[in-house]
Short mmCIF file of C-alpha atoms in Angstrom, two decimals:
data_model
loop_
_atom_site.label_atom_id
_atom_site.label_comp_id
_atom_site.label_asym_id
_atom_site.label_seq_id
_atom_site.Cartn_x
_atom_site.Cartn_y
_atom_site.Cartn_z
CA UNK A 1 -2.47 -9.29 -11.38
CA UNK A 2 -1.66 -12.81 -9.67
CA UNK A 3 1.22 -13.03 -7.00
CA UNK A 4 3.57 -16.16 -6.39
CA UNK A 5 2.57 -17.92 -2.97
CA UNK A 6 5.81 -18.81 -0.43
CA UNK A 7 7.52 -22.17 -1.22
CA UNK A 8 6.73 -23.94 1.73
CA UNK A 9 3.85 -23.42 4.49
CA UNK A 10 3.01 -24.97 7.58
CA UNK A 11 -0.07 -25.46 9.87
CA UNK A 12 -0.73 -22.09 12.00
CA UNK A 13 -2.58 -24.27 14.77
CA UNK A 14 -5.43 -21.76 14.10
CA UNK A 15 -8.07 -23.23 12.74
CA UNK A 16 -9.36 -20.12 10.99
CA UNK A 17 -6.43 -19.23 9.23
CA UNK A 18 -4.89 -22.55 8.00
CA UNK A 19 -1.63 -22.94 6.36
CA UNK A 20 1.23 -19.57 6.81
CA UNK A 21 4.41 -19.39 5.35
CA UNK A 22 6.87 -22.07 7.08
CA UNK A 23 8.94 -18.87 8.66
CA UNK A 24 6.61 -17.01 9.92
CA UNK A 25 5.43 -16.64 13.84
CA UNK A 26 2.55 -17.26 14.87
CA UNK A 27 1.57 -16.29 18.57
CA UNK A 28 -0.78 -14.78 20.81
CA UNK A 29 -0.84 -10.59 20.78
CA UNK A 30 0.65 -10.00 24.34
CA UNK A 31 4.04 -11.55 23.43
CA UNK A 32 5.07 -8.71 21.24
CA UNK A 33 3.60 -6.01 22.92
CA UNK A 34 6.17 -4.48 25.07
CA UNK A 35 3.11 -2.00 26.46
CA UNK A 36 -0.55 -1.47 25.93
CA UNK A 37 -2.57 1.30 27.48
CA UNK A 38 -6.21 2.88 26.18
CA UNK A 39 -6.75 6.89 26.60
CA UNK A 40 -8.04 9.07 29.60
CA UNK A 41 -11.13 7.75 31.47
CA UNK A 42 -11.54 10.87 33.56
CA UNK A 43 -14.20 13.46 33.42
CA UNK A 44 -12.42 17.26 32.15
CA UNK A 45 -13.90 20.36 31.78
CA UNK A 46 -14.35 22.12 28.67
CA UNK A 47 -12.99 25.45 27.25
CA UNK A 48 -13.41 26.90 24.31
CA UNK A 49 -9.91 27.76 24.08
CA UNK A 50 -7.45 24.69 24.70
CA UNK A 51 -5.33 21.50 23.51
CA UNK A 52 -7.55 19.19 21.94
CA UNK A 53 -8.90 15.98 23.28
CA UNK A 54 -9.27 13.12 20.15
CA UNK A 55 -11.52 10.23 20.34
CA UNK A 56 -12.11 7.28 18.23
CA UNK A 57 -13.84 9.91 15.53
CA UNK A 58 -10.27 11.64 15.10
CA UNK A 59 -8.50 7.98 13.94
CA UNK A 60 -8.87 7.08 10.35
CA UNK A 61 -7.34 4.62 9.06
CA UNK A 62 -3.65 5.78 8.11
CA UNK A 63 -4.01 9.43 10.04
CA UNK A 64 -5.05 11.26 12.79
CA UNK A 65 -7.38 13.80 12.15
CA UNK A 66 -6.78 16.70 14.93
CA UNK A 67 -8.67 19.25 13.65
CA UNK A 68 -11.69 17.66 13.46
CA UNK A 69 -11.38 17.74 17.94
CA UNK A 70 -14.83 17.69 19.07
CA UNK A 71 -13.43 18.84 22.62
CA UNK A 72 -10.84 21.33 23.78
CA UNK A 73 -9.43 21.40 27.69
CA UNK A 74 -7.34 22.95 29.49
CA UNK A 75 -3.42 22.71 29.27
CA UNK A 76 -2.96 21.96 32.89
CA UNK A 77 -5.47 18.87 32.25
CA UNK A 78 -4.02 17.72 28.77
CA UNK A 79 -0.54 17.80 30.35
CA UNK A 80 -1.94 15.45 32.98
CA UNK A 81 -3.32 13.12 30.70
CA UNK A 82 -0.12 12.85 28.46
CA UNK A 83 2.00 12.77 31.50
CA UNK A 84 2.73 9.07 30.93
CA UNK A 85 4.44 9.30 28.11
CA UNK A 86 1.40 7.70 25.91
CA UNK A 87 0.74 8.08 22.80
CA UNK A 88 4.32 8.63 21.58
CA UNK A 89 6.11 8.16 18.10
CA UNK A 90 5.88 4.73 16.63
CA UNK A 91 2.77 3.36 18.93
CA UNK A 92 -0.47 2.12 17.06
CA UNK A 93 -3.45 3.70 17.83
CA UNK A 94 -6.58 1.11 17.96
CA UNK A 95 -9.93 2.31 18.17
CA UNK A 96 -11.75 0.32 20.60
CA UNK A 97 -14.77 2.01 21.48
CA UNK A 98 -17.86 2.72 19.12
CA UNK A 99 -16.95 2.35 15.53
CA UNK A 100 -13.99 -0.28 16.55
CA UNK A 101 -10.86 -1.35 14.28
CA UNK A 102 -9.62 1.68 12.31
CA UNK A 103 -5.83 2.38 13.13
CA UNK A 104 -2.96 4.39 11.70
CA UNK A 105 0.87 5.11 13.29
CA UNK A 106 0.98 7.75 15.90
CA UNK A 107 3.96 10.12 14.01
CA UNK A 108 3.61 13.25 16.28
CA UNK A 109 6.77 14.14 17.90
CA UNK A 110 4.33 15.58 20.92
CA UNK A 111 1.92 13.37 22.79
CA UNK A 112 -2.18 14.65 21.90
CA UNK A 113 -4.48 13.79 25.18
CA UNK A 114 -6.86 10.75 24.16
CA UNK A 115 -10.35 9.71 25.47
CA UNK A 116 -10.64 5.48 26.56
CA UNK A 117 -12.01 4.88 23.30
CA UNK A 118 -8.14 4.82 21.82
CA UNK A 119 -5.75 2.35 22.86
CA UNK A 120 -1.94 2.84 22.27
CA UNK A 121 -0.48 -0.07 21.38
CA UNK A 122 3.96 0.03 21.71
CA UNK A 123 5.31 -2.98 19.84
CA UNK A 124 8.60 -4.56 20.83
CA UNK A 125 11.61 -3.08 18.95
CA UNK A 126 12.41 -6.14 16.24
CA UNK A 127 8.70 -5.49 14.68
CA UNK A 128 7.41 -2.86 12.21
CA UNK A 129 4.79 -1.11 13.16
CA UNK A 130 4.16 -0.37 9.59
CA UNK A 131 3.25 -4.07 8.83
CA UNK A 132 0.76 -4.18 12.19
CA UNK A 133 -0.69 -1.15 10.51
CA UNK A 134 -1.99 -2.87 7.61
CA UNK A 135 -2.32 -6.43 9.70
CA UNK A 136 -4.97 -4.73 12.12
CA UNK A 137 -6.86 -4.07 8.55
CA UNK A 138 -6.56 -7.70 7.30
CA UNK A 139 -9.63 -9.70 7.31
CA UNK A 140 -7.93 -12.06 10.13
CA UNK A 141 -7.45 -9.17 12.72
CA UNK A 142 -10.64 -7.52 12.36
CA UNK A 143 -13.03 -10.30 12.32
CA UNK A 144 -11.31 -11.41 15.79
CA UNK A 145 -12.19 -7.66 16.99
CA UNK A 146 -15.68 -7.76 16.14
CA UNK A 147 -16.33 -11.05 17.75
CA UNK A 148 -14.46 -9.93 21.07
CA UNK A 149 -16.66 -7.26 21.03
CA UNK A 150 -18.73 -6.12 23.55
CA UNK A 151 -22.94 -5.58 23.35
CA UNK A 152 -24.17 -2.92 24.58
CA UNK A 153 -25.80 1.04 23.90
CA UNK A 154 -21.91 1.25 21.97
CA UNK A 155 -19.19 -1.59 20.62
CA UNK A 156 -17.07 -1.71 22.93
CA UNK A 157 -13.31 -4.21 23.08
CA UNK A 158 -10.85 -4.69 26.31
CA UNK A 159 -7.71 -4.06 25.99
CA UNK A 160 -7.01 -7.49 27.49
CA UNK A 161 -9.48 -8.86 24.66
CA UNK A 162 -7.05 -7.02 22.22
CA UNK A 163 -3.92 -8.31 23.72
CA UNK A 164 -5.19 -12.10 23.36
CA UNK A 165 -5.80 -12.15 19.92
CA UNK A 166 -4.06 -14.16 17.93
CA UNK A 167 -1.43 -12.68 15.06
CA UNK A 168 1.26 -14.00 12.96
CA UNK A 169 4.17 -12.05 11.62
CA UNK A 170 7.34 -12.51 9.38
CA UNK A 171 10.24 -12.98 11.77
CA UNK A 172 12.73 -10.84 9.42
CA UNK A 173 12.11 -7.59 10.36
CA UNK A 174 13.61 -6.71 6.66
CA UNK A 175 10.47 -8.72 5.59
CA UNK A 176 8.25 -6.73 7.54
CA UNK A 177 9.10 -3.90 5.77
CA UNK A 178 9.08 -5.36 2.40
CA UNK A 179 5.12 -6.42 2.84
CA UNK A 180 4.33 -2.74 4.02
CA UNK A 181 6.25 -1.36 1.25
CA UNK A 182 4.45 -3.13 -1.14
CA UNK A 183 1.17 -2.53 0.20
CA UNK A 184 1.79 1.11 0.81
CA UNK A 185 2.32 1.61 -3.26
CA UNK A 186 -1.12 -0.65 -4.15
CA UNK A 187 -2.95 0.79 -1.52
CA UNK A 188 -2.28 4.06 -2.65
CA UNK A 189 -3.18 3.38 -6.02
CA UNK A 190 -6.31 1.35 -5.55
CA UNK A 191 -6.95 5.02 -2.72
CA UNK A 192 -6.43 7.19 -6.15
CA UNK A 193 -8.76 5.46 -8.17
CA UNK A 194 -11.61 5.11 -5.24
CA UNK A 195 -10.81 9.37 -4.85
CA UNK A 196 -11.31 9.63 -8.99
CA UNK A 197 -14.60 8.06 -8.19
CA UNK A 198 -15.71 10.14 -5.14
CA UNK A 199 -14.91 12.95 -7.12
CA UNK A 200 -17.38 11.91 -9.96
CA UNK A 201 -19.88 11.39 -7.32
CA UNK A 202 -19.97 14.87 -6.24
CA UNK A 203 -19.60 16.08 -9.42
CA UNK A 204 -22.58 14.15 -10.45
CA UNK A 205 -24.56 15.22 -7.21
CA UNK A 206 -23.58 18.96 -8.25
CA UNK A 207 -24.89 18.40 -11.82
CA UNK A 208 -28.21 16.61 -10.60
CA UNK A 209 -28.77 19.85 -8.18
CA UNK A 210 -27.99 22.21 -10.70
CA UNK A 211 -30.41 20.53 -13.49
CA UNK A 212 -32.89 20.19 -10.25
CA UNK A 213 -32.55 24.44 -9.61
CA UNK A 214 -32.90 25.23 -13.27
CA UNK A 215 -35.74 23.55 -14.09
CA UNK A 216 -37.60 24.69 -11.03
CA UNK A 217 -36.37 28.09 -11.48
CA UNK A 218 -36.15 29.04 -15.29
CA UNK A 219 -39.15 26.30 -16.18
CA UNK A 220 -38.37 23.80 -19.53
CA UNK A 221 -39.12 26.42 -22.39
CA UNK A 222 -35.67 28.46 -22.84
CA UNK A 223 -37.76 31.00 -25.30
CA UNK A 224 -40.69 32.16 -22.44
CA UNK A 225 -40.04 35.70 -21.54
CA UNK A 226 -38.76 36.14 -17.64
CA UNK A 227 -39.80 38.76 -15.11
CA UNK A 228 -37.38 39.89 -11.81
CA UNK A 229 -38.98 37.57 -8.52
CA UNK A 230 -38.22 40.48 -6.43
CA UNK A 231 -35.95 37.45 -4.30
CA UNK A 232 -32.12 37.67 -4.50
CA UNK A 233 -31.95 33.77 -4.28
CA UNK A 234 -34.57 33.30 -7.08
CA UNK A 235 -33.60 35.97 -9.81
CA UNK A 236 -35.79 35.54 -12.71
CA UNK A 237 -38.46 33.22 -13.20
CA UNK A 238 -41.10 32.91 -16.27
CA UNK A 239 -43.47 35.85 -16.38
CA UNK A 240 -46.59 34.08 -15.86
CA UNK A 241 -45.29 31.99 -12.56
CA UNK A 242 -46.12 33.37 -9.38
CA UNK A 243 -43.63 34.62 -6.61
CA UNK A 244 -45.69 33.19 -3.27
CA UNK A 245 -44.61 32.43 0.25
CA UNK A 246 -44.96 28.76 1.02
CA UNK A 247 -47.95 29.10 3.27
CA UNK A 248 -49.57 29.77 -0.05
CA UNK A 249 -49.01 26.38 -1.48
CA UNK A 250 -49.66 24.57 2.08
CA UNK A 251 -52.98 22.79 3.31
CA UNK A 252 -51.54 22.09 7.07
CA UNK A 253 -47.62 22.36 8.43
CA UNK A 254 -47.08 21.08 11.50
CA UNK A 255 -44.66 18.80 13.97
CA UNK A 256 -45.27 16.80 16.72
CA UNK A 257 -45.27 17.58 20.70
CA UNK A 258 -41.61 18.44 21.85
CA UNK A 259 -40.81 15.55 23.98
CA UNK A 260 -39.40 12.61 23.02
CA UNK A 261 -41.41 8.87 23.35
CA UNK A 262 -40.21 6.34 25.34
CA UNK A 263 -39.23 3.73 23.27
CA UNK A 264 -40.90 -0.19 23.05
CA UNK A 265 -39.67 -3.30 21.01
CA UNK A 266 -42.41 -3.36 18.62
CA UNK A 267 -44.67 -0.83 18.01
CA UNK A 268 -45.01 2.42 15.39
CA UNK A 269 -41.72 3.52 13.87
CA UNK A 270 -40.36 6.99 14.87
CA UNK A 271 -37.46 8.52 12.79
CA UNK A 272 -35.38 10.94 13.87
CA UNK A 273 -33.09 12.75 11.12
CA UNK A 274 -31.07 10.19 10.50
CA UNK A 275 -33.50 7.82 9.16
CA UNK A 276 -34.57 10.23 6.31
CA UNK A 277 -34.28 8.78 3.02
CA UNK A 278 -35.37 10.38 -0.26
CA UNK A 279 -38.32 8.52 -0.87
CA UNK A 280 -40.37 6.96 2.80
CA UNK A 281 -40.17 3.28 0.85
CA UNK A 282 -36.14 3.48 1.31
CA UNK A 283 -36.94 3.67 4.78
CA UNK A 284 -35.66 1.05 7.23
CA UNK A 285 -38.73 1.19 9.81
CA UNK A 286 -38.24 -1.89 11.66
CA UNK A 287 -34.73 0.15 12.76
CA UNK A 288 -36.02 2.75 13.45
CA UNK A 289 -37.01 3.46 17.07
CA UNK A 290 -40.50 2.33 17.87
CA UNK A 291 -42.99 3.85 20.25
CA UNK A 292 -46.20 2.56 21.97
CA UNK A 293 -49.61 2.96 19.96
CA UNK A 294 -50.71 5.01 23.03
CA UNK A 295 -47.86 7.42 22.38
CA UNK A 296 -48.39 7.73 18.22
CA UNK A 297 -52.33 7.96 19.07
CA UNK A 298 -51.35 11.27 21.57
CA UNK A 299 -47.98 12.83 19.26
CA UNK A 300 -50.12 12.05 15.80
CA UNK A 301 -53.31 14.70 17.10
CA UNK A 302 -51.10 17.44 15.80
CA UNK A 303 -50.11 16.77 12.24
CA UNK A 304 -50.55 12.96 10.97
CA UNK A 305 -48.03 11.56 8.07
CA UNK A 306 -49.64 10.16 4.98
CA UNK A 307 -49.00 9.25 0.89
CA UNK A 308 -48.30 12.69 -0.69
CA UNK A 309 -46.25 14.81 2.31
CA UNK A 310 -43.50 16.17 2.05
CA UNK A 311 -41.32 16.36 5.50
CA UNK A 312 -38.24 18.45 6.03
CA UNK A 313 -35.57 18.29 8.77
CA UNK A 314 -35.26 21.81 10.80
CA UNK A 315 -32.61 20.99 12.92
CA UNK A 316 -29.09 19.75 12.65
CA UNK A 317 -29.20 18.97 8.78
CA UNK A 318 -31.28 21.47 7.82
CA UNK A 319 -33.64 21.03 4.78
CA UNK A 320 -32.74 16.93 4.13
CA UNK A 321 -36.36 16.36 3.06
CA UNK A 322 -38.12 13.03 2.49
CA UNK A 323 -41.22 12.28 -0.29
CA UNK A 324 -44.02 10.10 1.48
CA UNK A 325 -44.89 7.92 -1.11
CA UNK A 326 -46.49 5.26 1.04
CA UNK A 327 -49.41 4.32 3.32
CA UNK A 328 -47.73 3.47 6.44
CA UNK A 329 -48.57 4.90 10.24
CA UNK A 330 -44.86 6.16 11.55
CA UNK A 331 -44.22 9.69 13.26
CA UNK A 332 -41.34 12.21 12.80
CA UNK A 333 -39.49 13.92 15.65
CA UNK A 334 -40.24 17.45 16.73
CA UNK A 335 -36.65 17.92 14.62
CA UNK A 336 -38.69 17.62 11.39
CA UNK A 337 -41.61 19.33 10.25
CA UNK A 338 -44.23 17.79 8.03
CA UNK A 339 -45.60 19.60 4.61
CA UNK A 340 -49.15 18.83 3.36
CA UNK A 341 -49.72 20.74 0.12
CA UNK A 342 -52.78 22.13 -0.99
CA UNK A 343 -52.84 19.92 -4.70
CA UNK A 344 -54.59 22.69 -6.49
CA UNK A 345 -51.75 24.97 -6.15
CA UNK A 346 -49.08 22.32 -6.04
CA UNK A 347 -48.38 18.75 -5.72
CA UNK A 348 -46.28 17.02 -2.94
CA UNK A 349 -43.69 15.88 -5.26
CA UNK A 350 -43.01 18.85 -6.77
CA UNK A 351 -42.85 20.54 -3.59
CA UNK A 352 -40.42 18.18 -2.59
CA UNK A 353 -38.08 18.38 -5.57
CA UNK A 354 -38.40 22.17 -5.38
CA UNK A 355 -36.92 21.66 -1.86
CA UNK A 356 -34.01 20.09 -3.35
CA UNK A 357 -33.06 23.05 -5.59
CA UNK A 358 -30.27 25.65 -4.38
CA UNK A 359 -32.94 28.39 -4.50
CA UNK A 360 -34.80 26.25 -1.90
CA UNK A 361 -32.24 25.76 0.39
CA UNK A 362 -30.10 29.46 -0.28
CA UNK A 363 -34.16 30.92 1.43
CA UNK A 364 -34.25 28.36 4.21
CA UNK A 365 -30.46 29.41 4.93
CA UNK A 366 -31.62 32.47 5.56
CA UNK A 367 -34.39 31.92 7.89
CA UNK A 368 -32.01 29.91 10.56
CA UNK A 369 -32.01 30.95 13.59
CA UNK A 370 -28.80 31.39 15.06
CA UNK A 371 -28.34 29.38 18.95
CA UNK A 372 -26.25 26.81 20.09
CA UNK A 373 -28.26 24.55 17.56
CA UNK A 374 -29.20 26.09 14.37
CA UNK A 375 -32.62 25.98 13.67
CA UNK A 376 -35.83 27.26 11.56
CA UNK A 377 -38.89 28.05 13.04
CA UNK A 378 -42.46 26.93 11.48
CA UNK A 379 -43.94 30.28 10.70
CA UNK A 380 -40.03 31.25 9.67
CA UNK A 381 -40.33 28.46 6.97
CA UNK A 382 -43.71 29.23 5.88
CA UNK A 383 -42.89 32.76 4.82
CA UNK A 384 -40.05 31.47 2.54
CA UNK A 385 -40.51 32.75 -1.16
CA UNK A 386 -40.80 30.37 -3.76
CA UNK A 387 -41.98 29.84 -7.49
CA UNK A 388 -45.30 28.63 -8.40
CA UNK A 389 -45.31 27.78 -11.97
CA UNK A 390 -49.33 26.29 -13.27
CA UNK A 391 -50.09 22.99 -11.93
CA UNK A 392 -49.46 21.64 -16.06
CA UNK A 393 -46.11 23.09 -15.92
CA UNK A 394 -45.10 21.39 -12.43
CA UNK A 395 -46.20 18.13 -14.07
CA UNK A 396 -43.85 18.28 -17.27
CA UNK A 397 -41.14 19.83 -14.34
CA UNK A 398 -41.61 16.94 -12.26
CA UNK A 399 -41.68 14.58 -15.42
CA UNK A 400 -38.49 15.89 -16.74
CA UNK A 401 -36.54 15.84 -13.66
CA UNK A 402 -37.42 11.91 -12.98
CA UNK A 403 -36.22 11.39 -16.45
CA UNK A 404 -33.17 13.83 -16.32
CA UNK A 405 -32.14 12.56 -12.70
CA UNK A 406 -32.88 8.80 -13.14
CA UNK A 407 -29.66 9.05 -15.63
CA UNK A 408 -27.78 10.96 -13.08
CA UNK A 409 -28.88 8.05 -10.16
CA UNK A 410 -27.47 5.68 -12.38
CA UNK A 411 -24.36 6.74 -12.93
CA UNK A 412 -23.52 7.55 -9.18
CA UNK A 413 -24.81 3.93 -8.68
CA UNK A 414 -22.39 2.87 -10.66
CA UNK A 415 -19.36 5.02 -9.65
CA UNK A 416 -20.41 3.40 -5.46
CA UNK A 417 -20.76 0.53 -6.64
CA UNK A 418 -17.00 0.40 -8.06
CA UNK A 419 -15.69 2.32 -5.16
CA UNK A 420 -17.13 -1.23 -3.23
CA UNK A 421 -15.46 -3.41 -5.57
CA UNK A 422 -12.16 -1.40 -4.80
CA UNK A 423 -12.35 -1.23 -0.86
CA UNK A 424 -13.05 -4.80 -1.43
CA UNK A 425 -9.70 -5.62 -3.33
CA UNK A 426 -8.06 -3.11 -0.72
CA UNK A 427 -9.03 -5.29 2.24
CA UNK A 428 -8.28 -8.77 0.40
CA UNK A 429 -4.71 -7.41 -0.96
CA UNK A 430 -3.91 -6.71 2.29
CA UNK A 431 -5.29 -9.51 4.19
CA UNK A 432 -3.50 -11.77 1.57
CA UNK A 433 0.04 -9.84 2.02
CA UNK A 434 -0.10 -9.81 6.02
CA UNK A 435 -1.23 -13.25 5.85
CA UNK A 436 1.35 -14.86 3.98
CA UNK A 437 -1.07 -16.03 1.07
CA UNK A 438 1.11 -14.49 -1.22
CA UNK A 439 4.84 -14.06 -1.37
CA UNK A 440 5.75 -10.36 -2.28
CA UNK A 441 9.52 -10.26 -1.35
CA UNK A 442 10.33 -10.36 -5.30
CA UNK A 443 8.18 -7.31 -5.66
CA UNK A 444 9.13 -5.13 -2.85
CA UNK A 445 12.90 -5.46 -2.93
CA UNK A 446 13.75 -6.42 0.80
CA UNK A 447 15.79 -3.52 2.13
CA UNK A 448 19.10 -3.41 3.61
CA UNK A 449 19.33 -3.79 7.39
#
């Protein structure tokens, strides 16, 4: 769909943003801001029964998200926070700190206590907060924020920064409203379409882990006669496989010393968790941290990675596993453990798409050990049942599944890669609309005063 530009522009004296529509203001932050002000920069203690304090992980774009508080203190301390009268109805919320630019319109009737890495922004009254909700999206507003950000351990932005950036605006506050009325009825349909195709994701992730389970479980033959496993997460398997605990399939399990490496600025990768991949070639090792040779020589004596291993997280996300299907030195935190299978019993790869199946994860589930930060031991994951079929069979399994999830791969590919196109168009609609590049007053009735 193509939309009619304004009759007449006019030179915005920014160089970066060229021509805007001949009515339109164009000015420096701080003159409409009738008060800025970021969240609480004091130290509170915790309690496990309180008022929530939000961060800049409770702002997404368009809505607060309060229950998902990382921190709860006590009323006395959130009514000290609050007792300047920030955040309150109508102010824009700004994240600032960390993962900087998302924003949405504070709507609570009752100030919630904020950490410093929120900023409350209260616009003077003529101007719609509605239409700086989508401007602080455009294009124009956030590339300013990144490049007034700060470097360091976390992305950081002044307020002062903030208030110097530059912004233009319609000066008819019926206007206003007209651009964030039209953008709130194609945002939300471009947001339905890029939900239809997160839901097809996960539907397609639930498919590939059910075809993953069955095949790993029941075998390929739908005819072979099945025995009880004796394991309430397995049920029945084919009657010639073999019920085994995983020690049984293992050459050497092991992780590495439980301290954590200093790091250097070139030297062998390290991953922690978060770097797991499926496969160790999807791995991004010149990101990952790196530690001295010294250091891998001493943490590798343990357990060493190589081509063939399978390694498993057993902390936080519990059970992510990676295939190492490359010859490359790195190390694994003591948060992961590494698998090295005996291959006359079973391969690697089959190991590790056995460890993708539900009956996989259902028996780790059940070995976690239950602290402050669920874990599962070594010995705990070594007597986990599982289901040995003949080394033949876990060839045509493995086979099979590449085939069978390939097509799955594909179509999730597909489905991101058209949620992309879509945030894409979402971004450049609204940087177009809050921008002036195209004239939507015909489309979006203007309203009344």
């Amino acid at each position: 769909m193509s939309f009619p530009r304004y009759p007449e522009y006019k030179d915005s004296g920014v160089e970066w943003l060229g021509e805007v529509p001949g009515r339109w203001a164009v000015a420096r932050f701080s003159r409409v801001i009738a008060a800025i002000k970021d969240g609480t920069h004091g130290t509170f203690q915790r309690v496990a029964e309180g008022r929530p304090l939000l961060s800049a992980k409770n702002v997404l774009n368009g809505q607060l998200d309060i229950g998902g508080a990382e921190s709860l203190i006590s009323d006395s301390d959130h009514a000290e926070i609050v007792a300047n009268g920030f955040p309150r109805k109508g102010d824009l919320l700004l994240t600032i700190v960390g993962t900087i630019g998302r924003t949405c319109v504070y709507e609570e009737i009752e100030p919630f206590a904020f950490q410093r890495s929120v900023c409350f922004i209260r616009l003077q009254k003529e101007l719609s907060p509605h239409f700086f909700y989508y401007f602080f999206q455009s294009k124009f507003f956030q590339e300013q924020l990144v490049g007034k950000s700060k470097s360091s351990a976390q992305a950081g932005v002044y307020m002062g920064d903030v208030a110097s950036m530059s912004i233009l605006f319609p000066r008819d506050a019926n206007e206003q409203t007209a651009i964030s009325t039209f953008l709130d009825r194609e945002t939300a349909k471009i947001d339905a379409l890029v939900a239809e195709q997160e839901k097809l994701i996960a539907l397609l992730q639930e498919k590939r882990q059910a075809v993953i389970s069955h095949a790993v479980t029941k075998g390929l033959d739908p005819n072979v006669p099945m025995k009880d496993s004796g394991v309430e997460w397995l049920g029945e398997v084919p009657w010639h496989w073999e019920i085994k605990s995983i020690s049984h399939i293992l050459e050497a399990i092991g992780d590495v010393d439980h301290f954590m490496p200093a790091s250097v600025e070139k030297g062998v990768p390290y991953l922690m968790t978060g770097d797991l991949k499926e496969f160790a070639s999807e791995v991004d090792f010149d990101g990952c941290k790196q530690v001295s040779d010294e250091d891998y020589i001493g943490l590798s004596k343990r357990i060493k990675n190589s081509r063939g291993d399978v390694i498993m997280a057993r902390y936080a996300t519990i059970g992510t596993s990676m295939y190492v299907d490359i010859d490359i030195d790195f190390l694994v935190s003591y948060s992961c453990v590494t698998l090295k299978t005996d291959c006359s019993k079973m391969s690697g790869l089959y190991l590790f798409k056995y460890m993708k199946s539900i009956a996989f994860l259902q028996g780790v589930e059940n070995k976690i050990n239950a602290n402050t930060q669920g874990n599962v031991g070594i010995k705990d994951l070594q007597s986990t049942k599982i289901a040995v079929p003949p080394i033949h069979e876990q060839t045509a399994i493995a086979t099979f599944l590449d085939r069978e999830t390939a097509k799955l791969d594909t179509l999730m590919a597909e489905a991101r890669t058209a949620i992309t196109l879509l945030q894409e168009r979402r971004t450049a609609l609204i940087s177009a609309a809050v921008t002036g590049q195209i004239d939507v007053r015909s489309i979006a009735p203007l309203e009344t005063a």
